[in-house]
Amino acid sequence: SQTIHQWPATLVQPVGSPLSLECTVEGTSNPNLYWYRQAAGRGLQLLFYSVGIGQISSEVPQNLSASRPQDRQFILSSKKLLLSDSGFYLCAFGQGSYEQYFGPGTRLTVT
Amino acid sequence: KNEVEQSPQNLTAQEGEFITINCSYSVGISALHWLQQHPGGGIVSLFMLSSGKKKHGRLIATINIQEKHSSLHITASHPRDSAVYICAGISNFGNEKLTFGTGTRLTIIP
C-alpha cells in the first residue's frame, strides 16, 4: 500500500539556523511530490512541486529550497531560517489520477 | 490564475443539523478535493471529485462542472465533525497542483 512519511513532527529552531525536512513515499514509483505550508491563521499554500528526480518548480519566492535526490524522497531546506518561516509544513504525493495523499506534517517554530 | 473561493468562513451548528459548505472555482481547475483538518494539523482527503456526486457515510460531496461549484454536506452532524474543511482545486495541467480555499471552521455543539 502507498504510504507517506514526514519528519520531524515538530521542530523548534532559532532564527538563522539551517533547516532540513524530509518526506519519503512508499508503495509507488515516479510520484508527483509537493511541499505545502500553512502559516498561522492562514490557508495552505503550495511551495514546491516535483514531477521527477531533480525537477523542482517553485511557486512563491521565499527563503526555502527543495530537492528530490531520489524518486521517492523530497527534502525542504533553508540555509538560514527567518521568523516568517514558522508554520505547518505538509508533504503530499500524487499519481497522476488527481488523487493526492498528505503526510502527517511538521510544525516548525522559529524563535 | 487558478482561484478557489469557499464559504462560509466559520460555521457553528447544533448536533444533528444538516451542514453545507460551498466552494466556487475558476477556469484551469478540472477537479476538486475536499479535505478535513483537525486541530493537530493533520489533513485527510475526504473526496476527490471531477463530476457528479460522492457519498461516504454521513458526508456527501457534489460538483457542478458547468457552474464551477462544489458543495460538501454533512448529515446528522456530530461534535466529532468539528474541524476545518478545505476545498482544493486541482490544476488541469499535468502537475496537478492544488489551489486551496481559505477553509471553513465548523463547530458542532452538543
PDB file of C-alpha atoms in Angstrom:
ATOM      1  CA  SER A   1       0.000   0.000   0.000  1.00  0.00           C
ATOM      2  CA  GLN A   2       1.038   3.581  -0.537  1.00  0.00           C
ATOM      3  CA  THR A   3       2.290   5.492   2.476  1.00  0.00           C
ATOM      4  CA  ILE A   4       3.961   8.825   3.050  1.00  0.00           C
ATOM      5  CA  HIS A   5       6.332   9.619   5.890  1.00  0.00           C
ATOM      6  CA  GLN A   6       7.367  13.023   7.073  1.00  0.00           C
ATOM      7  CA  TRP A   7       9.713  14.026   9.878  1.00  0.00           C
ATOM      8  CA  PRO A   8      10.237  15.501  12.307  1.00  0.00           C
ATOM      9  CA  ALA A   9       6.704  16.043  13.607  1.00  0.00           C
ATOM     10  CA  THR A  10       7.651  19.198  15.482  1.00  0.00           C
ATOM     11  CA  LEU A  11      10.707  21.398  15.355  1.00  0.00           C
ATOM     12  CA  VAL A  12      11.832  24.500  17.209  1.00  0.00           C
ATOM     13  CA  GLN A  13      14.746  26.313  15.604  1.00  0.00           C
ATOM     14  CA  PRO A  14      16.420  29.665  16.254  1.00  0.00           C
ATOM     15  CA  VAL A  15      16.465  32.388  13.629  1.00  0.00           C
ATOM     16  CA  GLY A  16      19.437  31.980  11.315  1.00  0.00           C
ATOM     17  CA  SER A  17      19.763  28.239  11.789  1.00  0.00           C
ATOM     18  CA  PRO A  18      19.511  25.770   8.889  1.00  0.00           C
ATOM     19  CA  LEU A  19      16.505  23.579   8.167  1.00  0.00           C
ATOM     20  CA  SER A  20      16.006  20.178   6.632  1.00  0.00           C
ATOM     21  CA  LEU A  21      12.621  18.477   6.475  1.00  0.00           C
ATOM     22  CA  GLU A  22      12.362  15.101   4.841  1.00  0.00           C
ATOM     23  CA  CYS A  23       9.498  13.342   3.137  1.00  0.00           C
ATOM     24  CA  THR A  24       9.542   9.813   1.754  1.00  0.00           C
ATOM     25  CA  VAL A  25       6.922   7.845  -0.094  1.00  0.00           C
ATOM     26  CA  GLU A  26       6.469   4.077  -0.216  1.00  0.00           C
ATOM     27  CA  GLY A  27       4.467   1.789  -2.428  1.00  0.00           C
ATOM     28  CA  THR A  28       4.587   3.873  -5.582  1.00  0.00           C
ATOM     29  CA  SER A  29       7.026   4.982  -8.241  1.00  0.00           C
ATOM     30  CA  ASN A  30       7.554   8.271 -10.072  1.00  0.00           C
ATOM     31  CA  PRO A  31       5.022  10.188  -7.993  1.00  0.00           C
ATOM     32  CA  ASN A  32       4.402  13.919  -8.233  1.00  0.00           C
ATOM     33  CA  LEU A  33       5.639  15.386  -4.951  1.00  0.00           C
ATOM     34  CA  TYR A  34       4.526  18.583  -3.254  1.00  0.00           C
ATOM     35  CA  TRP A  35       5.519  20.775  -0.309  1.00  0.00           C
ATOM     36  CA  TYR A  36       2.779  22.965   1.196  1.00  0.00           C
ATOM     37  CA  ARG A  37       2.894  25.457   4.045  1.00  0.00           C
ATOM     38  CA  GLN A  38       0.200  26.763   6.339  1.00  0.00           C
ATOM     39  CA  ALA A  39       1.240  29.885   8.202  1.00  0.00           C
ATOM     40  CA  ALA A  40      -0.534  30.674  11.467  1.00  0.00           C
ATOM     41  CA  GLY A  41      -4.089  31.820  10.798  1.00  0.00           C
ATOM     42  CA  ARG A  42      -3.725  31.423   7.047  1.00  0.00           C
ATOM     43  CA  GLY A  43      -4.626  28.892   4.398  1.00  0.00           C
ATOM     44  CA  LEU A  44      -2.452  26.285   2.772  1.00  0.00           C
ATOM     45  CA  GLN A  45      -0.094  27.396   0.062  1.00  0.00           C
ATOM     46  CA  LEU A  46       1.899  25.357  -2.443  1.00  0.00           C
ATOM     47  CA  LEU A  47       5.649  25.980  -2.066  1.00  0.00           C
ATOM     48  CA  PHE A  48       7.277  23.474  -4.403  1.00  0.00           C
ATOM     49  CA  TYR A  49       6.351  20.592  -6.618  1.00  0.00           C
ATOM     50  CA  SER A  50       8.349  17.957  -8.452  1.00  0.00           C
ATOM     51  CA  VAL A  51       7.364  15.708 -11.333  1.00  0.00           C
ATOM     52  CA  GLY A  52      10.643  13.757 -11.344  1.00  0.00           C
ATOM     53  CA  ILE A  53      14.119  13.343  -9.847  1.00  0.00           C
ATOM     54  CA  GLY A  54      15.988  16.617  -9.831  1.00  0.00           C
ATOM     55  CA  GLN A  55      12.975  18.516 -11.231  1.00  0.00           C
ATOM     56  CA  ILE A  56      11.780  21.199  -8.842  1.00  0.00           C
ATOM     57  CA  SER A  57       9.319  24.008  -9.512  1.00  0.00           C
ATOM     58  CA  SER A  58       8.935  26.857  -7.063  1.00  0.00           C
ATOM     59  CA  GLU A  59       5.586  28.562  -6.661  1.00  0.00           C
ATOM     60  CA  VAL A  60       6.479  31.506  -4.459  1.00  0.00           C
ATOM     61  CA  PRO A  61       9.708  33.430  -3.857  1.00  0.00           C
ATOM     62  CA  GLN A  62      10.970  32.615  -0.398  1.00  0.00           C
ATOM     63  CA  ASN A  63      13.783  31.660   1.874  1.00  0.00           C
ATOM     64  CA  LEU A  64      13.349  27.947   1.250  1.00  0.00           C
ATOM     65  CA  SER A  65      14.543  25.434  -1.335  1.00  0.00           C
ATOM     66  CA  ALA A  66      13.581  21.898  -2.232  1.00  0.00           C
ATOM     67  CA  SER A  67      15.396  18.920  -3.651  1.00  0.00           C
ATOM     68  CA  ARG A  68      14.459  15.482  -4.909  1.00  0.00           C
ATOM     69  CA  PRO A  69      17.597  13.340  -4.778  1.00  0.00           C
ATOM     70  CA  GLN A  70      15.689  10.084  -5.216  1.00  0.00           C
ATOM     71  CA  ASP A  71      12.409   9.138  -6.841  1.00  0.00           C
ATOM     72  CA  ARG A  72      10.501   8.887  -3.556  1.00  0.00           C
ATOM     73  CA  GLN A  73      12.377  11.406  -1.434  1.00  0.00           C
ATOM     74  CA  PHE A  74      11.563  15.103  -1.206  1.00  0.00           C
ATOM     75  CA  ILE A  75      13.549  17.472   1.017  1.00  0.00           C
ATOM     76  CA  LEU A  76      12.717  21.005   2.095  1.00  0.00           C
ATOM     77  CA  SER A  77      15.680  23.113   3.205  1.00  0.00           C
ATOM     78  CA  SER A  78      16.790  26.506   4.302  1.00  0.00           C
ATOM     79  CA  LYS A  79      20.275  27.857   4.930  1.00  0.00           C
ATOM     80  CA  LYS A  80      19.081  30.499   7.404  1.00  0.00           C
ATOM     81  CA  LEU A  81      15.621  30.425   8.909  1.00  0.00           C
ATOM     82  CA  LEU A  82      13.528  33.564   9.328  1.00  0.00           C
ATOM     83  CA  LEU A  83      10.751  34.136  11.849  1.00  0.00           C
ATOM     84  CA  SER A  84       8.316  34.180   8.937  1.00  0.00           C
ATOM     85  CA  ASP A  85       9.245  30.581   8.088  1.00  0.00           C
ATOM     86  CA  SER A  86       7.254  29.366  11.092  1.00  0.00           C
ATOM     87  CA  GLY A  87       4.250  27.280  10.129  1.00  0.00           C
ATOM     88  CA  PHE A  88       2.873  23.858   9.424  1.00  0.00           C
ATOM     89  CA  TYR A  89       4.605  22.083   6.523  1.00  0.00           C
ATOM     90  CA  LEU A  90       2.887  19.317   4.630  1.00  0.00           C
ATOM     91  CA  CYS A  91       4.327  16.941   2.081  1.00  0.00           C
ATOM     92  CA  ALA A  92       1.993  15.246  -0.380  1.00  0.00           C
ATOM     93  CA  PHE A  93       2.177  12.968  -3.379  1.00  0.00           C
ATOM     94  CA  GLY A  94       0.013  12.280  -6.382  1.00  0.00           C
ATOM     95  CA  GLN A  95      -0.008   9.645  -9.067  1.00  0.00           C
ATOM     96  CA  GLY A  96      -1.497  11.493 -11.986  1.00  0.00           C
ATOM     97  CA  SER A  97      -5.035  10.408 -11.150  1.00  0.00           C
ATOM     98  CA  TYR A  98      -5.898  13.683  -9.387  1.00  0.00           C
ATOM     99  CA  GLU A  99      -5.778  11.923  -6.006  1.00  0.00           C
ATOM    100  CA  GLN A 100      -3.343  13.458  -3.570  1.00  0.00           C
ATOM    101  CA  TYR A 101      -2.158  11.944  -0.301  1.00  0.00           C
ATOM    102  CA  PHE A 102      -0.852  14.031   2.567  1.00  0.00           C
ATOM    103  CA  GLY A 103       1.847  13.334   5.126  1.00  0.00           C
ATOM    104  CA  PRO A 104       1.320  13.962   8.850  1.00  0.00           C
ATOM    105  CA  GLY A 105       3.000  17.371   8.701  1.00  0.00           C
ATOM    106  CA  THR A 106       5.805  19.164  10.527  1.00  0.00           C
ATOM    107  CA  ARG A 107       5.071  22.051  12.836  1.00  0.00           C
ATOM    108  CA  LEU A 108       8.033  24.439  12.673  1.00  0.00           C
ATOM    109  CA  THR A 109       8.508  27.228  15.177  1.00  0.00           C
ATOM    110  CA  VAL A 110      11.306  29.672  14.520  1.00  0.00           C
ATOM    111  CA  THR A 111      12.298  31.574  17.679  1.00  0.00           C
TER     112      THR A 111
ATOM    113  CA  LYS B   1      -4.643  32.204 -12.270  1.00  0.00           C
ATOM    114  CA  ASN B   2      -6.482  29.368 -10.543  1.00  0.00           C
ATOM    115  CA  GLU B   3      -8.695  30.569  -7.727  1.00  0.00           C
ATOM    116  CA  VAL B   4     -10.863  28.823  -5.184  1.00  0.00           C
ATOM    117  CA  GLU B   5     -13.395  30.610  -3.006  1.00  0.00           C
ATOM    118  CA  GLN B   6     -15.037  28.923  -0.063  1.00  0.00           C
ATOM    119  CA  SER B   7     -17.932  29.867   2.211  1.00  0.00           C
ATOM    120  CA  PRO B   8     -18.787  30.282   4.974  1.00  0.00           C
ATOM    121  CA  GLN B   9     -15.531  31.015   6.792  1.00  0.00           C
ATOM    122  CA  ASN B  10     -16.963  29.909  10.117  1.00  0.00           C
ATOM    123  CA  LEU B  11     -19.998  27.772  10.857  1.00  0.00           C
ATOM    124  CA  THR B  12     -21.457  26.818  14.223  1.00  0.00           C
ATOM    125  CA  ALA B  13     -24.386  24.413  14.399  1.00  0.00           C
ATOM    126  CA  GLN B  14     -26.234  22.213  16.836  1.00  0.00           C
ATOM    127  CA  GLU B  15     -25.676  18.490  16.850  1.00  0.00           C
ATOM    128  CA  GLY B  16     -27.924  16.794  14.321  1.00  0.00           C
ATOM    129  CA  GLU B  17     -28.170  19.715  11.925  1.00  0.00           C
ATOM    130  CA  PHE B  18     -27.585  19.373   8.194  1.00  0.00           C
ATOM    131  CA  ILE B  19     -24.387  21.183   7.190  1.00  0.00           C
ATOM    132  CA  THR B  20     -23.482  22.666   3.807  1.00  0.00           C
ATOM    133  CA  ILE B  21     -20.142  24.185   2.841  1.00  0.00           C
ATOM    134  CA  ASN B  22     -19.749  25.771  -0.577  1.00  0.00           C
ATOM    135  CA  CYS B  23     -16.833  26.148  -2.953  1.00  0.00           C
ATOM    136  CA  SER B  24     -16.527  28.042  -6.236  1.00  0.00           C
ATOM    137  CA  TYR B  25     -13.569  27.818  -8.550  1.00  0.00           C
ATOM    138  CA  SER B  26     -12.147  29.396 -11.667  1.00  0.00           C
ATOM    139  CA  VAL B  27     -11.103  28.076 -15.074  1.00  0.00           C
ATOM    140  CA  GLY B  28      -7.950  25.973 -15.139  1.00  0.00           C
ATOM    141  CA  ILE B  29      -9.256  23.702 -12.409  1.00  0.00           C
ATOM    142  CA  SER B  30     -10.523  20.332 -13.501  1.00  0.00           C
ATOM    143  CA  ALA B  31     -11.332  18.599 -10.213  1.00  0.00           C
ATOM    144  CA  LEU B  32     -11.634  19.281  -6.508  1.00  0.00           C
ATOM    145  CA  HIS B  33     -10.511  17.814  -3.233  1.00  0.00           C
ATOM    146  CA  TRP B  34     -12.484  18.207  -0.046  1.00  0.00           C
ATOM    147  CA  LEU B  35     -10.067  17.994   2.864  1.00  0.00           C
ATOM    148  CA  GLN B  36     -10.554  17.783   6.604  1.00  0.00           C
ATOM    149  CA  GLN B  37      -8.033  19.288   9.028  1.00  0.00           C
ATOM    150  CA  HIS B  38      -8.261  18.548  12.726  1.00  0.00           C
ATOM    151  CA  PRO B  39      -6.730  20.770  15.449  1.00  0.00           C
ATOM    152  CA  GLY B  40      -3.453  18.822  15.423  1.00  0.00           C
ATOM    153  CA  GLY B  41      -2.959  19.916  11.837  1.00  0.00           C
ATOM    154  CA  GLY B  42      -3.109  16.599  10.009  1.00  0.00           C
ATOM    155  CA  ILE B  43      -5.039  16.639   6.767  1.00  0.00           C
ATOM    156  CA  VAL B  44      -7.228  13.900   5.390  1.00  0.00           C
ATOM    157  CA  SER B  45      -8.651  13.861   1.898  1.00  0.00           C
ATOM    158  CA  LEU B  46     -12.387  13.215   2.168  1.00  0.00           C
ATOM    159  CA  PHE B  47     -13.287  13.263  -1.501  1.00  0.00           C
ATOM    160  CA  MET B  48     -11.786  13.891  -4.897  1.00  0.00           C
ATOM    161  CA  LEU B  49     -14.439  14.952  -7.403  1.00  0.00           C
ATOM    162  CA  SER B  50     -14.297  15.611 -11.100  1.00  0.00           C
ATOM    163  CA  SER B  51     -18.010  15.159 -11.770  1.00  0.00           C
ATOM    164  CA  GLY B  52     -21.288  14.230 -10.140  1.00  0.00           C
ATOM    165  CA  LYS B  53     -21.638  13.213  -6.545  1.00  0.00           C
ATOM    166  CA  LYS B  54     -19.866  11.060  -3.996  1.00  0.00           C
ATOM    167  CA  LYS B  55     -21.050   9.780  -0.629  1.00  0.00           C
ATOM    168  CA  HIS B  56     -19.164   8.340   2.289  1.00  0.00           C
ATOM    169  CA  GLY B  57     -21.134   7.684   5.439  1.00  0.00           C
ATOM    170  CA  ARG B  58     -22.738  10.968   6.510  1.00  0.00           C
ATOM    171  CA  LEU B  59     -20.644  13.004   4.095  1.00  0.00           C
ATOM    172  CA  ILE B  60     -21.818  13.920   0.603  1.00  0.00           C
ATOM    173  CA  ALA B  61     -19.895  15.935  -1.974  1.00  0.00           C
ATOM    174  CA  THR B  62     -21.291  17.288  -5.216  1.00  0.00           C
ATOM    175  CA  ILE B  63     -19.749  19.162  -8.095  1.00  0.00           C
ATOM    176  CA  ASN B  64     -21.305  21.088 -10.986  1.00  0.00           C
ATOM    177  CA  ILE B  65     -18.714  21.436 -13.717  1.00  0.00           C
ATOM    178  CA  GLN B  66     -20.713  23.944 -15.777  1.00  0.00           C
ATOM    179  CA  GLU B  67     -21.252  26.278 -12.832  1.00  0.00           C
ATOM    180  CA  LYS B  68     -17.777  25.591 -11.376  1.00  0.00           C
ATOM    181  CA  HIS B  69     -19.275  24.960  -7.972  1.00  0.00           C
ATOM    182  CA  SER B  70     -18.993  22.220  -5.380  1.00  0.00           C
ATOM    183  CA  SER B  71     -20.672  21.564  -2.049  1.00  0.00           C
ATOM    184  CA  LEU B  72     -19.851  19.405   0.926  1.00  0.00           C
ATOM    185  CA  HIS B  73     -22.789  18.240   3.027  1.00  0.00           C
ATOM    186  CA  ILE B  74     -22.800  16.596   6.420  1.00  0.00           C
ATOM    187  CA  THR B  75     -25.979  14.896   7.537  1.00  0.00           C
ATOM    188  CA  ALA B  76     -26.845  14.333  11.206  1.00  0.00           C
ATOM    189  CA  SER B  77     -23.826  16.371  12.301  1.00  0.00           C
ATOM    190  CA  HIS B  78     -21.922  15.305  15.390  1.00  0.00           C
ATOM    191  CA  PRO B  79     -19.411  17.123  17.617  1.00  0.00           C
ATOM    192  CA  ARG B  80     -16.634  14.906  16.233  1.00  0.00           C
ATOM    193  CA  ASP B  81     -17.274  16.521  12.836  1.00  0.00           C
ATOM    194  CA  SER B  82     -15.829  19.737  14.257  1.00  0.00           C
ATOM    195  CA  ALA B  83     -12.798  20.555  12.137  1.00  0.00           C
ATOM    196  CA  VAL B  84     -11.637  22.835   9.355  1.00  0.00           C
ATOM    197  CA  TYR B  85     -12.907  21.772   5.944  1.00  0.00           C
ATOM    198  CA  ILE B  86     -10.880  22.870   2.965  1.00  0.00           C
ATOM    199  CA  CYS B  87     -11.773  22.870  -0.698  1.00  0.00           C
ATOM    200  CA  ALA B  88      -8.775  22.499  -3.036  1.00  0.00           C
ATOM    201  CA  GLY B  89      -8.838  22.836  -6.797  1.00  0.00           C
ATOM    202  CA  ILE B  90      -6.687  20.564  -8.915  1.00  0.00           C
ATOM    203  CA  SER B  91      -4.920  22.138 -11.861  1.00  0.00           C
ATOM    204  CA  ASN B  92      -5.815  20.641 -15.204  1.00  0.00           C
ATOM    205  CA  PHE B  93      -2.180  20.765 -16.245  1.00  0.00           C
ATOM    206  CA  GLY B  94      -0.004  17.706 -15.796  1.00  0.00           C
ATOM    207  CA  ASN B  95       1.452  18.833 -12.499  1.00  0.00           C
ATOM    208  CA  GLU B  96      -1.938  18.608 -10.722  1.00  0.00           C
ATOM    209  CA  LYS B  97      -1.081  21.438  -8.346  1.00  0.00           C
ATOM    210  CA  LEU B  98      -3.612  22.240  -5.652  1.00  0.00           C
ATOM    211  CA  THR B  99      -5.043  25.696  -5.057  1.00  0.00           C
ATOM    212  CA  PHE B 100      -6.672  25.907  -1.662  1.00  0.00           C
ATOM    213  CA  GLY B 101      -9.718  27.714  -0.396  1.00  0.00           C
ATOM    214  CA  THR B 102      -9.407  29.550   2.894  1.00  0.00           C
ATOM    215  CA  GLY B 103     -11.200  26.804   4.797  1.00  0.00           C
ATOM    216  CA  THR B 104     -14.401  26.615   6.809  1.00  0.00           C
ATOM    217  CA  ARG B 105     -14.105  26.197  10.552  1.00  0.00           C
ATOM    218  CA  LEU B 106     -17.033  24.007  11.601  1.00  0.00           C
ATOM    219  CA  THR B 107     -18.058  23.705  15.233  1.00  0.00           C
ATOM    220  CA  ILE B 108     -20.841  21.316  16.199  1.00  0.00           C
ATOM    221  CA  ILE B 109     -22.314  21.984  19.627  1.00  0.00           C
ATOM    222  CA  PRO B 110     -23.677  19.004  21.596  1.00  0.00           C
TER     223      PRO B 110
END
